[in-house]
Tab-separated table of C-alpha atoms in Angstrom:
chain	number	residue	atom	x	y	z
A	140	UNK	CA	275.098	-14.495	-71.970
A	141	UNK	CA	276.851	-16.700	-69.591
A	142	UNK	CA	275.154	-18.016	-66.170
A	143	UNK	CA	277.797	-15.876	-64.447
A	144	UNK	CA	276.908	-12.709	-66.406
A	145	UNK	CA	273.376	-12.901	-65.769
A	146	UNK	CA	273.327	-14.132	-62.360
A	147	UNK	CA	275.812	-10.611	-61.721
A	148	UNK	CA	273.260	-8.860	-63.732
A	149	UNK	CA	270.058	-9.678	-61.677
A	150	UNK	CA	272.569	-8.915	-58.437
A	151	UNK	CA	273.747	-5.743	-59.321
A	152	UNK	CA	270.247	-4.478	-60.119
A	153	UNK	CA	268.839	-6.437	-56.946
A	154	UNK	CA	271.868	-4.459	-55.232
A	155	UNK	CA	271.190	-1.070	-56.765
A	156	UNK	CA	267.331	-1.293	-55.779
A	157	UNK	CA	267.758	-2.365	-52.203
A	158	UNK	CA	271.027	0.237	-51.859
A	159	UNK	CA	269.472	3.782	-50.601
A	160	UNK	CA	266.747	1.455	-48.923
A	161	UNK	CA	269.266	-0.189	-46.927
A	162	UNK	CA	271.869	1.903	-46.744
A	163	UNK	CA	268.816	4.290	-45.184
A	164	UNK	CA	267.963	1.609	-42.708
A	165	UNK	CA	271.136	1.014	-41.543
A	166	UNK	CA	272.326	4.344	-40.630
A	167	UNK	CA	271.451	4.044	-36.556
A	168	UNK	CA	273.365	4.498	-34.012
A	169	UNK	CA	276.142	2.751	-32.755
A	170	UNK	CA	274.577	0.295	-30.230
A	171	UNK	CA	270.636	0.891	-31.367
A	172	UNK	CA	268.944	-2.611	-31.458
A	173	UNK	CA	267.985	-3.856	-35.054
A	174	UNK	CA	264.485	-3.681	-36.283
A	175	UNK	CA	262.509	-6.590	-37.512
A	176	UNK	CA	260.594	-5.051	-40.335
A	177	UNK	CA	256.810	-6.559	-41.306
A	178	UNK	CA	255.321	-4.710	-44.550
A	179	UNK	CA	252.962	-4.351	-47.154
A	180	UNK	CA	253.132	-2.634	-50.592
A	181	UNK	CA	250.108	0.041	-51.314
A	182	UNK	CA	249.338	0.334	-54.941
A	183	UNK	CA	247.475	3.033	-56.566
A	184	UNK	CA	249.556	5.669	-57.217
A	185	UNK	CA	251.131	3.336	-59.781
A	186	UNK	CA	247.996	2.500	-61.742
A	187	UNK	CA	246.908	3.730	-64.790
A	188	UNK	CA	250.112	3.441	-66.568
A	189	UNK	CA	248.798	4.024	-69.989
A	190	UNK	CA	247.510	7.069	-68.829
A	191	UNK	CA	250.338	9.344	-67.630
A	192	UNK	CA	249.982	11.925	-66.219
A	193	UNK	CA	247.169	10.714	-65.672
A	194	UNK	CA	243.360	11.901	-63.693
A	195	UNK	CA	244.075	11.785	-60.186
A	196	UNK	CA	240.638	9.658	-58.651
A	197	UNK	CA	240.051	8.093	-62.396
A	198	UNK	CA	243.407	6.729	-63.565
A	199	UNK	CA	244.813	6.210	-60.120
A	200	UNK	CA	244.163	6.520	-56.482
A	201	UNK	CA	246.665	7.327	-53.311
A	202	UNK	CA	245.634	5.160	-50.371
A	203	UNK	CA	243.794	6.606	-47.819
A	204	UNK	CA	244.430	6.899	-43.866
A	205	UNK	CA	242.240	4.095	-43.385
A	206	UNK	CA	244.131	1.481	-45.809
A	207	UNK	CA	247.419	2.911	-43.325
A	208	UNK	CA	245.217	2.578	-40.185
A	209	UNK	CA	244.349	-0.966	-41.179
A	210	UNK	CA	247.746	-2.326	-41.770
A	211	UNK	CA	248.991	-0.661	-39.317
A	212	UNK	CA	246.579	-2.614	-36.592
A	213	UNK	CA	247.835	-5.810	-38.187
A	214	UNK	CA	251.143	-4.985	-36.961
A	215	UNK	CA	252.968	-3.660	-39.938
A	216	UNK	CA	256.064	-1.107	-39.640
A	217	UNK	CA	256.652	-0.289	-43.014
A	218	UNK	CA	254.611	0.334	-46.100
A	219	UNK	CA	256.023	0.526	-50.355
A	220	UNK	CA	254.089	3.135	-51.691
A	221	UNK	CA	254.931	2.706	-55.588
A	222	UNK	CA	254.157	5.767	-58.266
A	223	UNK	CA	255.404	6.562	-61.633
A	224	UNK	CA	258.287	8.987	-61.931
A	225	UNK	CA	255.865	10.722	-65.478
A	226	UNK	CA	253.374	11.512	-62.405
A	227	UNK	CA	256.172	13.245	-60.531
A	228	UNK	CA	257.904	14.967	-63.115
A	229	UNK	CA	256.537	15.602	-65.968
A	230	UNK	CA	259.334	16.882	-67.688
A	231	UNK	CA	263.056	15.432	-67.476
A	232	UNK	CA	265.126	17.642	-65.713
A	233	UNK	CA	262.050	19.942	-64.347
A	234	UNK	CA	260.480	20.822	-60.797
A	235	UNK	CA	258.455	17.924	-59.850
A	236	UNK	CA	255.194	18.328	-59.930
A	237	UNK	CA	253.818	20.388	-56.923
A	238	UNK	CA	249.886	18.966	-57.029
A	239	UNK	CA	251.326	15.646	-56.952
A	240	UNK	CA	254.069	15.801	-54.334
A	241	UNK	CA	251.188	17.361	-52.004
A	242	UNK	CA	249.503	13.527	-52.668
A	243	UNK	CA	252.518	11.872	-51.906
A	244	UNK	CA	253.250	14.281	-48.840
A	245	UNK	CA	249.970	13.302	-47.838
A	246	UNK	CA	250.366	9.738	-47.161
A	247	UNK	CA	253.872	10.246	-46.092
A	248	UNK	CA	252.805	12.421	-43.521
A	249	UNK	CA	250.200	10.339	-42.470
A	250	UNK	CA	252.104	6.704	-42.565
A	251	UNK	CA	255.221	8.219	-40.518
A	252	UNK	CA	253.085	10.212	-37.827
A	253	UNK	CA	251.899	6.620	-37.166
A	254	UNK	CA	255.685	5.184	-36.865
A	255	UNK	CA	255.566	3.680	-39.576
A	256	UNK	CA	258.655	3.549	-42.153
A	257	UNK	CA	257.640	4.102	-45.983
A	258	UNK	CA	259.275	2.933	-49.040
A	259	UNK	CA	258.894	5.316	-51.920
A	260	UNK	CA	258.757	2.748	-55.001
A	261	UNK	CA	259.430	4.441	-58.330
A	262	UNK	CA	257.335	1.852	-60.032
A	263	UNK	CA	258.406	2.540	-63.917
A	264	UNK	CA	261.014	-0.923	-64.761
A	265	UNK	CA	263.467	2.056	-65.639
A	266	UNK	CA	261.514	3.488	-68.446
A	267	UNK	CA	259.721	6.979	-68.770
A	268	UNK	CA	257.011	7.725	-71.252
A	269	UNK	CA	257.772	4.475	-72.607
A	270	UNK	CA	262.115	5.557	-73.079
A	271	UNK	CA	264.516	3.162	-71.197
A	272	UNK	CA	267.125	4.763	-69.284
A	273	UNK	CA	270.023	5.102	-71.426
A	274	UNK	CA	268.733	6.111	-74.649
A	275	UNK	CA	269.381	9.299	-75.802
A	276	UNK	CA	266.526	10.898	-74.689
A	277	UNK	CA	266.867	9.064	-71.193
A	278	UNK	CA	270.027	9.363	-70.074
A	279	UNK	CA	271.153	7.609	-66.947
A	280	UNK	CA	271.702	11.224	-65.132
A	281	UNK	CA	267.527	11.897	-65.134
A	282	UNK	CA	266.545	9.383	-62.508
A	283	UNK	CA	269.776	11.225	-60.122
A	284	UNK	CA	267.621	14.391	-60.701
A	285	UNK	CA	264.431	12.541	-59.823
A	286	UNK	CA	265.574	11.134	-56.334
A	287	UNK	CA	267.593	14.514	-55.766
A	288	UNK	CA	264.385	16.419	-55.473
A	289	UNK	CA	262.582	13.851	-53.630
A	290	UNK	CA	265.394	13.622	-51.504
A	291	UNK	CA	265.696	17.192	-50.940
A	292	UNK	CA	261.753	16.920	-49.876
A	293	UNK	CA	262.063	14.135	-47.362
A	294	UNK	CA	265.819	15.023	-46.011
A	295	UNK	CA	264.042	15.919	-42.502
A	296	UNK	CA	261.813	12.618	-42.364
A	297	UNK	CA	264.252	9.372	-41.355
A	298	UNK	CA	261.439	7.230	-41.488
A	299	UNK	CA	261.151	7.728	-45.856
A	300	UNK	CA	263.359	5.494	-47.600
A	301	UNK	CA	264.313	5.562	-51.147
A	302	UNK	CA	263.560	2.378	-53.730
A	303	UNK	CA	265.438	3.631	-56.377
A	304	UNK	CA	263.311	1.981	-59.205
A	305	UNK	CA	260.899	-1.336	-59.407
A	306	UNK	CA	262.855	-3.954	-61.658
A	307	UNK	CA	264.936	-2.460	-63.929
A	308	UNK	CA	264.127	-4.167	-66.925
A	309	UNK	CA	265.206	-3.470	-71.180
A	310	UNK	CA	269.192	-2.210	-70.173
A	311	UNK	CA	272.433	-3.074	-70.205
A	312	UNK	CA	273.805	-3.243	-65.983
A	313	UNK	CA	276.245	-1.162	-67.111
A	314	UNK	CA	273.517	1.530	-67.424
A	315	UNK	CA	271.536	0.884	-64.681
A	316	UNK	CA	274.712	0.803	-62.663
A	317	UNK	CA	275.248	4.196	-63.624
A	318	UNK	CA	271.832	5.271	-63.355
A	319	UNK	CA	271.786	3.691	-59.495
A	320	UNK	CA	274.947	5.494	-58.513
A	321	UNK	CA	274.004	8.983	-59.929
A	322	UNK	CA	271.091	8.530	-58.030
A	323	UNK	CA	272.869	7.796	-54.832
A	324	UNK	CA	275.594	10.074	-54.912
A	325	UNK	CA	272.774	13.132	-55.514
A	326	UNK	CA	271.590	11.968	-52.278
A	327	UNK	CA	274.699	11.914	-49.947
């Protein structure tokens, strides 16, 4: 692969991560002063990889309203809150999973009541239960149905924005370009 190819490679899948995220943040209104924005990623929900769905408390761990009180003392305004897509949905092209959306809602809740913004980080390098995206049995169209439902959950909450998926790693960008787009255009 040529320096040209992979340089457009890593920028269309840094493009396609950062797109509903800014895309999100950029939607105010016409003469709105811009926001400097000072962060921290949360991990927990993330953990336990190798143990999907996992034990909520033994293979992973949501933060709690003190790890959001703390950062947001220090002056934070926006938190990444990463979790595994086989956590939220444990079946392509099913509900997601009601227990753990009521975790998620949880710190949602809790983070934007305080102002602050929150990234929801699909954390999986564009696999599920160990499938890339794009193989047969992951086609590009399942991570679309993914953010559709957390989108539908979250439509009433502008401080939630979307990170489509943690370093797509293991496809072709043709792939993960039309995994990204699906994803967006279920959204709009």
């Amino acid at each position: 692969m040529t320096r040209v190819k992979v340089f457009l490679a890593i920028f269309l899948a840094f493009v396609s991560i950062a797109g509903l995220a800014i895309l999100r943040l950029a939607q105010s209104p016409v003469g709105e002063k811009s926001e400097s924005l000072t962060g921290v990623n949360i991990a927990g929900a993330d953990f336990g990889a190798d143990h999907v769905p996992g034990i909520f408390g033994q293979d992973y761990i949501y933060p709690e309203p003190s790890s959001i009180d703390y950062y947001a003392a220090k002056g934070m305004n926006i938190i990444r809150l990463p979790v595994l897509w086989e956590r939220l949905q444990h079946h392509l092209g099913e509900n997601l999973d009601e227990s753990e959306m009521q975790r998620m809602d949880g710190v949602v809740t809790y983070a934007t009541s305080k102002g602050l913004k929150i990234i929801i980080d699909v954390h999986n390098y564009a696999k599920y239960f160990g499938a890339v995206i794009g193989m047969p049995e992951l086609p590009p169209t399942a991570l679309g149905d993914l953010w559709r439902q957390i989108a539908v959950r979250y439509k009433h909450n502008n401080l939630v924005v979307f990170g489509l998926m943690n370093e797509p790693t293991e496809l072709r960008t043709e792939i993960w370009l039309e995994a990204a787009n699906d994803s967006i255009a279920k959204n709009t």
